Coordinates of C-alpha atoms and ligand atoms in Angstrom, one line a residue:
M1 CA 38.2 -22.0 2.0
E2 CA 34.2 -20.4 1.3
V3 CA 32.0 -23.0 -0.8
F4 CA 28.8 -23.0 -2.7
M5 CA 26.5 -26.2 -1.5
A6 CA 24.1 -26.5 -4.1
K7 CA 21.1 -29.1 -2.3
Y8 CA 19.1 -30.7 -4.2
G9 CA 15.8 -30.4 -4.7
E10 CA 13.1 -32.7 -6.3
I11 CA 16.1 -34.5 -7.5
A12 CA 16.6 -36.1 -3.9
L13 CA 13.9 -37.8 -4.4
K14 CA 14.1 -39.4 -7.6
G15 CA 15.0 -43.1 -7.9
N16 CA 16.9 -45.3 -10.4
N17 CA 17.9 -42.6 -12.6
K18 CA 18.6 -39.5 -10.2
R19 CA 22.2 -39.7 -11.5
L20 CA 21.0 -38.6 -15.2
F21 CA 19.3 -35.4 -13.4
E22 CA 22.1 -35.5 -11.5
E23 CA 24.3 -34.8 -14.5
R24 CA 22.5 -32.9 -16.4
M25 CA 22.7 -30.2 -13.6
I26 CA 25.7 -30.0 -12.9
K27 CA 26.9 -29.7 -17.0
N28 CA 23.5 -26.2 -16.3
I29 CA 25.7 -25.5 -13.3
K30 CA 29.0 -25.8 -15.4
Q31 CA 27.1 -23.5 -18.4
R32 CA 25.7 -21.3 -16.4
L33 CA 29.2 -20.6 -14.9
A34 CA 31.2 -20.1 -17.5
A35 CA 28.9 -17.6 -19.7
P36 CA 31.2 -14.4 -19.6
L37 CA 29.6 -11.0 -17.7
P38 CA 28.7 -8.3 -19.5
S39 CA 32.0 -7.2 -19.7
G40 CA 33.3 -10.0 -21.6
A41 CA 35.5 -11.4 -18.0
R42 CA 34.9 -14.7 -17.1
L43 CA 33.7 -15.8 -13.6
G44 CA 37.2 -17.7 -13.5
D45 CA 37.4 -21.6 -12.5
F46 CA 35.7 -23.5 -10.1
A47 CA 36.2 -27.3 -8.6
Y48 CA 32.9 -29.3 -7.9
E49 CA 32.4 -32.1 -5.9
R50 CA 29.1 -34.4 -5.2
A51 CA 28.1 -36.0 -2.3
Q52 CA 25.0 -36.2 0.4
S53 CA 22.2 -35.2 -2.4
T54 CA 24.7 -31.7 -2.7
L55 CA 26.8 -30.1 -5.4
Y56 CA 29.6 -28.2 -3.3
I57 CA 31.3 -25.7 -5.6
T58 CA 34.7 -24.3 -5.3
P59 CA 35.9 -20.8 -6.5
L60 CA 39.3 -21.7 -7.4
S61 CA 40.5 -17.8 -8.6
E62 CA 41.3 -15.8 -5.2
T63 CA 39.3 -12.7 -6.3
A64 CA 36.0 -14.3 -7.5
D65 CA 32.8 -12.9 -7.2
F66 CA 31.1 -14.3 -4.8
S67 CA 27.5 -12.3 -5.7
E68 CA 27.8 -12.9 -9.0
I69 CA 28.6 -16.6 -8.7
E70 CA 25.2 -17.2 -6.3
R71 CA 22.9 -14.9 -8.2
R72 CA 23.8 -17.5 -10.8
L73 CA 23.0 -20.7 -9.0
L74 CA 19.8 -19.0 -8.3
T75 CA 18.8 -19.3 -11.3
V76 CA 19.5 -22.9 -12.2
F77 CA 16.6 -25.7 -12.2
G78 CA 17.2 -28.5 -10.4
I79 CA 18.9 -26.8 -7.2
G80 CA 17.0 -26.9 -3.9
A81 CA 18.8 -24.6 -1.6
V82 CA 22.1 -22.3 -1.8
Q83 CA 24.1 -21.9 0.5
R84 CA 27.6 -20.0 1.0
S85 CA 29.7 -21.8 3.5
L86 CA 32.9 -21.5 4.8
A87 CA 34.4 -25.1 4.8
L88 CA 36.1 -26.1 8.4
P89 CA 38.0 -28.9 9.5
K90 CA 35.4 -31.6 11.9
D91 CA 37.3 -30.4 15.1
Y92 CA 34.7 -28.5 16.8
K93 CA 37.8 -26.3 18.3
E94 CA 38.7 -25.1 14.6
I95 CA 35.0 -24.7 14.0
V96 CA 34.9 -22.1 16.6
R97 CA 38.5 -20.3 15.9
L98 CA 37.4 -19.9 12.1
G99 CA 33.6 -20.2 11.9
V100 CA 32.9 -17.4 14.6
P101 CA 34.4 -14.5 12.9
Y102 CA 33.3 -15.5 9.2
L103 CA 29.7 -15.0 10.6
K104 CA 31.0 -11.7 12.2
R105 CA 30.0 -9.9 8.9
A106 CA 26.6 -11.6 8.1
L107 CA 25.7 -10.9 11.8
A108 CA 26.5 -7.1 12.3
G109 CA 23.1 -5.6 11.1
A110 CA 20.7 -8.3 12.9
K111 CA 19.4 -8.0 16.3
T112 CA 18.2 -11.8 16.7
F113 CA 20.1 -15.3 16.1
K114 CA 19.2 -18.7 15.7
V115 CA 21.6 -21.6 15.5
E116 CA 20.5 -25.2 13.7
A117 CA 22.8 -27.6 13.9
K118 CA 23.3 -31.0 12.3
R119 CA 25.3 -33.9 12.3
A120 CA 25.0 -35.8 9.4
D121 CA 28.4 -37.8 10.5
K122 CA 27.1 -39.3 13.4
T123 CA 30.4 -40.2 14.7
F124 CA 31.4 -36.7 15.7
P125 CA 31.5 -36.3 19.3
M126 CA 29.0 -33.5 19.9
N127 CA 25.4 -34.3 18.9
S128 CA 23.0 -31.9 17.0
M129 CA 21.6 -30.3 20.4
E130 CA 24.9 -29.8 22.0
L131 CA 26.0 -28.3 18.5
M132 CA 23.5 -25.8 18.5
R133 CA 23.9 -24.7 22.6
E134 CA 27.2 -25.1 22.4
F135 CA 28.2 -22.6 19.5
G136 CA 25.4 -20.7 19.8
G137 CA 27.0 -19.6 23.0
E138 CA 30.3 -18.8 21.3
I139 CA 28.6 -16.4 18.5
W140 CA 26.7 -14.6 21.3
E141 CA 30.0 -14.0 23.2
A142 CA 32.0 -12.5 20.2
N143 CA 28.6 -10.6 19.1
S144 CA 27.2 -8.8 22.6
H145 CA 24.5 -6.6 21.0
L146 CA 22.2 -10.8 19.3
S147 CA 20.1 -12.2 21.4
V148 CA 18.8 -15.5 20.7
D149 CA 15.0 -16.0 18.8
V150 CA 14.4 -19.8 18.1
H151 CA 11.1 -18.5 16.4
N152 CA 11.8 -15.9 14.0
P153 CA 15.6 -14.5 13.9
D154 CA 16.8 -12.0 12.1
V155 CA 19.6 -14.8 11.0
T156 CA 20.1 -18.7 11.0
V157 CA 23.2 -19.8 11.1
F158 CA 23.5 -23.4 9.7
L159 CA 26.2 -25.8 11.1
E160 CA 26.5 -29.0 9.4
I161 CA 28.7 -31.6 9.8
R162 CA 29.4 -33.6 7.1
D163 CA 31.7 -36.7 6.1
S164 CA 34.5 -34.7 4.6
H165 CA 34.4 -31.1 6.8
A166 CA 31.9 -29.2 9.0
Y167 CA 30.1 -26.3 7.4
V168 CA 29.0 -22.7 8.8
C169 CA 26.6 -20.9 6.8
P170 CA 24.8 -17.4 7.4
N171 CA 22.1 -17.5 4.9
R172 CA 20.4 -20.4 3.0
L173 CA 18.8 -19.2 -0.3
Q174 CA 15.8 -20.7 -1.9
G175 CA 16.8 -22.1 -4.8
A176 CA 14.7 -22.4 -8.2
G177 CA 13.6 -25.9 -7.8
G178 CA 12.0 -28.3 -10.5
I179 CA 13.9 -30.4 -13.0
P180 CA 16.7 -29.4 -14.9
V181 CA 16.5 -27.7 -18.2
G182 CA 16.7 -30.5 -20.4
M183 CA 15.3 -33.7 -18.5
S184 CA 11.8 -33.1 -20.1
G185 CA 12.8 -32.6 -23.8
K186 CA 11.7 -29.5 -25.5
A187 CA 9.1 -27.6 -26.4
L188 CA 8.1 -24.3 -28.4
V189 CA 6.9 -21.1 -26.6
M190 CA 4.3 -18.9 -28.3
L191 CA 6.2 -15.4 -26.9
S192 CA 4.6 -12.3 -27.3
G193 CA 6.3 -9.3 -25.7
G194 CA 3.6 -9.2 -22.9
I195 CA 3.8 -10.1 -19.1
D196 CA 2.1 -13.7 -19.3
S197 CA 4.1 -15.9 -21.9
P198 CA 7.6 -15.0 -20.4
V199 CA 6.1 -16.7 -17.1
A200 CA 4.9 -19.1 -18.6
A201 CA 8.1 -20.6 -20.4
Y202 CA 10.0 -19.7 -17.1
M203 CA 7.4 -22.6 -15.2
M204 CA 7.4 -25.2 -18.1
A205 CA 11.7 -24.9 -18.3
K206 CA 10.9 -25.1 -14.4
R207 CA 9.4 -28.6 -15.3
G208 CA 12.7 -29.4 -17.5
L209 CA 11.9 -28.5 -20.5
S210 CA 14.7 -27.1 -23.0
L211 CA 12.7 -24.3 -25.0
D212 CA 13.0 -22.4 -28.1
M213 CA 10.5 -19.3 -28.6
L214 CA 8.6 -18.3 -31.7
H215 CA 6.9 -14.7 -32.3
F216 CA 4.6 -13.2 -34.5
Q217 CA 4.9 -9.7 -35.7
S218 CA 2.8 -7.7 -38.5
P219 CA 4.9 -4.9 -39.7
P220 CA 4.7 -2.2 -40.3
Y221 CA 1.4 -2.4 -37.7
T222 CA 4.3 -3.8 -35.1
S223 CA 7.4 -1.6 -34.8
E224 CA 11.2 -2.8 -34.8
R225 CA 11.1 -1.9 -30.9
A226 CA 8.7 -4.7 -30.7
L227 CA 10.9 -7.1 -31.7
M228 CA 13.7 -5.4 -29.8
K229 CA 11.6 -6.1 -26.7
V230 CA 11.5 -9.7 -27.3
G231 CA 15.0 -10.1 -28.0
S232 CA 15.4 -9.0 -24.6
L233 CA 13.1 -11.2 -23.4
C234 CA 14.5 -14.1 -24.7
G235 CA 18.2 -12.7 -23.3
K236 CA 16.6 -12.4 -19.7
L237 CA 14.8 -15.9 -20.1
A238 CA 18.0 -17.6 -21.5
E239 CA 19.3 -17.0 -17.7
Y240 CA 17.2 -19.7 -16.7
C241 CA 16.7 -21.8 -19.8
G242 CA 20.1 -22.0 -21.3
E243 CA 20.3 -21.2 -24.7
I244 CA 17.0 -19.9 -26.7
R245 CA 16.5 -19.7 -30.2
L246 CA 13.4 -17.0 -31.0
F247 CA 12.1 -17.6 -34.7
T248 CA 9.6 -14.4 -36.4
V249 CA 7.1 -14.7 -38.3
N250 CA 5.3 -12.6 -40.5
L251 CA 2.3 -12.3 -39.9
T252 CA 1.2 -9.0 -41.9
E253 CA -0.5 -10.2 -45.4
A254 CA -2.2 -13.3 -43.7
Q255 CA -4.0 -10.7 -40.7
E256 CA -5.1 -8.1 -43.7
D257 CA -6.4 -11.3 -45.5
I258 CA -8.6 -11.8 -42.6
R259 CA -9.6 -8.4 -42.2
D260 CA -10.8 -7.8 -45.4
N261 CA -12.4 -11.7 -45.9
C262 CA -13.9 -12.4 -42.2
P263 CA -16.6 -10.4 -39.1
E264 CA -14.8 -8.4 -37.1
E265 CA -15.8 -9.9 -34.0
Y266 CA -14.4 -13.2 -35.1
M267 CA -10.4 -11.7 -36.5
T268 CA -9.2 -12.6 -32.9
I269 CA -10.2 -16.2 -32.9
L270 CA -8.8 -16.8 -36.7
L271 CA -5.7 -14.8 -36.1
R272 CA -5.2 -17.6 -32.9
R273 CA -6.1 -20.7 -35.1
L274 CA -3.4 -19.1 -37.0
M275 CA -1.0 -19.0 -35.0
F276 CA -1.6 -22.4 -33.4
R277 CA -1.0 -24.4 -36.8
I278 CA 1.6 -22.4 -37.7
A279 CA 3.3 -23.7 -34.2
A280 CA 2.7 -27.1 -34.6
E281 CA 3.9 -26.7 -38.0
L282 CA 7.0 -25.7 -36.9
C283 CA 7.2 -28.2 -33.9
K284 CA 6.9 -31.0 -36.0
E285 CA 9.8 -30.2 -38.0
G286 CA 12.0 -29.1 -35.3
H287 CA 10.5 -32.1 -33.3
Y288 CA 9.0 -30.2 -30.5
S289 CA 7.4 -32.1 -28.2
A290 CA 4.5 -29.0 -27.1
I291 CA 3.4 -25.7 -27.3
V292 CA 3.6 -23.4 -24.6
T293 CA 1.1 -20.4 -23.6
G294 CA 0.5 -17.9 -21.0
E295 CA -3.1 -18.3 -21.7
S296 CA -5.2 -17.9 -18.5
V297 CA -8.8 -18.4 -18.9
G298 CA -11.3 -15.5 -18.8
Q299 CA -8.2 -12.6 -19.0
V300 CA -9.6 -11.4 -22.4
A301 CA -11.9 -12.2 -24.9
S302 CA -9.9 -15.1 -26.8
Q303 CA -9.0 -16.8 -23.7
T304 CA -12.2 -17.9 -22.7
P305 CA -13.6 -21.8 -22.7
A306 CA -15.9 -21.1 -25.8
A307 CA -12.8 -19.3 -26.9
L308 CA -9.9 -22.2 -26.1
I309 CA -12.3 -24.8 -27.9
C310 CA -11.2 -22.8 -31.1
T311 CA -7.3 -22.7 -30.1
N312 CA -7.0 -25.6 -29.0
D313 CA -8.4 -27.8 -32.0
A314 CA -5.6 -25.6 -34.4
S315 CA -3.4 -27.8 -33.2
P316 CA -2.5 -31.5 -32.9
L317 CA 0.2 -31.0 -30.2
P318 CA -0.6 -31.0 -26.4
V319 CA -1.1 -27.1 -25.8
Y320 CA 0.9 -26.8 -22.5
R321 CA -1.0 -23.7 -20.5
P322 CA 1.1 -23.1 -16.8
V323 CA -0.6 -20.1 -15.7
I324 CA -4.3 -21.3 -17.4
G325 CA -5.5 -20.8 -13.5
M326 CA -3.4 -18.0 -12.0
D327 CA -4.6 -14.6 -12.0
K328 CA -3.2 -11.0 -13.3
I329 CA -2.0 -10.1 -9.8
E330 CA 0.1 -13.9 -9.3
I331 CA 1.3 -13.8 -12.6
T332 CA 2.8 -10.5 -12.1
A333 CA 4.6 -11.7 -9.0
I334 CA 6.5 -14.3 -11.2
A335 CA 7.3 -11.6 -13.7
R336 CA 8.8 -9.5 -11.2
K337 CA 10.8 -12.3 -10.0
I338 CA 12.3 -13.3 -12.7
G339 CA 13.4 -9.8 -13.4
T340 CA 11.0 -9.7 -16.9
F341 CA 8.4 -7.6 -15.7
D342 CA 10.1 -4.0 -16.4
I343 CA 10.2 -5.4 -20.0
S344 CA 7.4 -7.0 -20.4
T345 CA 5.9 -3.9 -19.7
L346 CA 7.8 -1.5 -22.3
P347 CA 4.5 0.1 -24.3
Y348 CA 5.3 -1.4 -27.7
E349 CA 2.2 -3.3 -29.6
D350 CA 1.6 -7.0 -30.3
C351 CA 0.1 -7.9 -33.5
C352 CA -2.9 -9.6 -31.2
T353 CA -3.6 -5.8 -30.7
V354 CA -3.3 -5.1 -34.6
F355 CA -7.0 -4.9 -35.6
T356 CA -8.5 -5.8 -32.2
P357 CA -12.6 -5.9 -33.2
R358 CA -14.9 -3.6 -30.9
R359 CA -16.4 -6.3 -29.9
P360 CA -14.6 -10.0 -30.2
K361 CA -16.7 -12.8 -29.9
L362 CA -17.1 -14.4 -26.3
K363 CA -18.2 -17.7 -27.2
P364 CA -17.8 -18.4 -30.9
F365 CA -18.3 -22.2 -32.2
L366 CA -15.6 -23.9 -33.9
N367 CA -18.2 -24.9 -36.8
D368 CA -18.2 -21.3 -37.5
V369 CA -14.9 -20.6 -37.5
K370 CA -13.7 -23.4 -39.8
R371 CA -16.4 -22.0 -42.0
L372 CA -15.4 -18.1 -42.6
E373 CA -11.6 -20.1 -42.1
T374 CA -13.0 -21.1 -46.0
R375 CA -12.7 -17.7 -47.1
L376 CA -8.9 -17.2 -46.4
N377 CA -5.9 -17.6 -48.7
A378 CA -4.6 -20.9 -47.8
D379 CA -1.2 -20.0 -49.7
L380 CA -0.7 -17.1 -47.0
M381 CA 0.0 -19.6 -44.2
Q382 CA 3.0 -21.2 -46.5
K383 CA 4.4 -18.5 -47.4
A384 CA 4.6 -17.2 -43.5
T385 CA 6.4 -19.9 -42.8
E386 CA 8.9 -19.5 -46.0
N387 CA 10.9 -16.3 -44.5
I388 CA 10.6 -17.2 -40.7
I389 CA 13.9 -14.7 -39.0
I390 CA 15.6 -16.5 -36.3
E391 CA 18.0 -15.5 -33.8
N392 CA 20.1 -17.2 -30.9
F393 CA 20.3 -16.3 -27.5
Ligands
ATP1 P1 0.7 -12.2 -23.0 O1 0.6 -11.5 -21.4 O2 1.8 -13.7 -22.8 O3 1.0 -11.2 -23.9 P2 -1.9 -11.8 -23.1 O4 -2.5 -11.6 -21.9 O5 -1.5 -10.9 -23.8 O6 -0.7 -12.8 -22.8 P3 -3.5 -12.8 -25.8 O7 -2.9 -12.0 -26.2 O8 -4.4 -13.1 -25.8 O9 -2.6 -12.7 -24.3 O10 -1.6 -13.9 -25.9 C1 -2.4 -14.9 -25.5 C2 -1.1 -16.2 -25.5 O11 -0.8 -16.1 -27.2 C3 0.2 -15.6 -25.5 O12 0.9 -15.7 -23.7 C4 1.4 -16.2 -26.2 O13 1.2 -17.6 -25.9 C5 0.7 -16.5 -27.5 N1 0.9 -14.9 -28.5 C6 0.4 -13.6 -27.9 N2 0.9 -13.3 -29.2 C7 1.4 -13.5 -29.3 C8 2.5 -13.0 -30.3 N3 2.5 -11.9 -31.0 N4 3.8 -13.8 -30.9 C9 4.0 -15.2 -30.2 N5 2.9 -15.3 -29.3 C10 1.6 -14.7 -29.5
MG2 MG1 0.0 -10.8 -25.5

């Protein structure tokens, strides 16, 4: 019988409240596996069992799509490793009889292999060293094209003797890690259509935050397509974060007000403060504990230390900036890994790039910025928050 072993990551280190984390992770896994496929079909039913810091997930349908199940498990935070394994009786002869043929396909393309054995059940008559040597010998005899490489093998075969069964697995995959979504309360992400903010969202979901998104648009300067792009990003992020609500706020009039009444070089910083004030307002109403952004020190004029003082000041809540110390190459690598990069690089304009100053102020002073704000029509912020579009993903 084939099963998936979802081994706990950081959760395994938790103390008294470990159970709460475990339960949330299992709930998230169930939800993820229950989501329909693009065709509308379902992945089928599963049996769940937990033991020894592992959740065993057994697909009950004969025709279960194992690669899709594996793909989904790899998106659930809290799981440290995923192993698709064959569960066997704890009898060495049976392990060889069924385990060796099971490994055949995974080993067909490999040149080198090694066996890693772990005997959690110390009553099993062979120890780990013996298991590695003996089982390795059996595999080698049945696959004469292979040689053993203990340092850098093409395939590492795992043989684990646990409480109820022995498990054989030719491929241990690194899980998403982190803490199950929902364990750290909720936060509101300022989601542009760019590369950085979806990565920031992913990183905070990994710390257990349940997330909703706030997007600012400025039609007709920004297009319907830019909005659809943000929708696609939410769809992709929902694979990791669970259900997402997207709030879209229209900033056209407020942006025109800034353009018409303030010096050009301050336009971006004034717009960004407005965004943070609106975000903080929504956080208060919706009981979010923090704002999340994709800002990174020095990346653009609005993210110099002086500019960050001005934007930070506009929010009474903590602002989480998980990519603050990362460079664009590092952020891009994560965007590619999580599948948001190809969506983020679609060429649609963002409201931050509408009316971009030719020479934005690199070192704005908070007092100057606050003085300029007195020229703006305060009612426009109110108006912007009265017509929010809400979508669910
Ligand atoms: P990103 O790649 O995330 O768009 P960026 O490098 O383009 O970031 P900025 O445009 O200065 O940088 O935006 C910094 C942060 O402000 C973004 O990461 C995002 O959190 C927020 N932000 C910018 N534009 C918007 C928008 N239109 N709606 C919501 N949040 C936004
Ligand atoms: Mg942007």
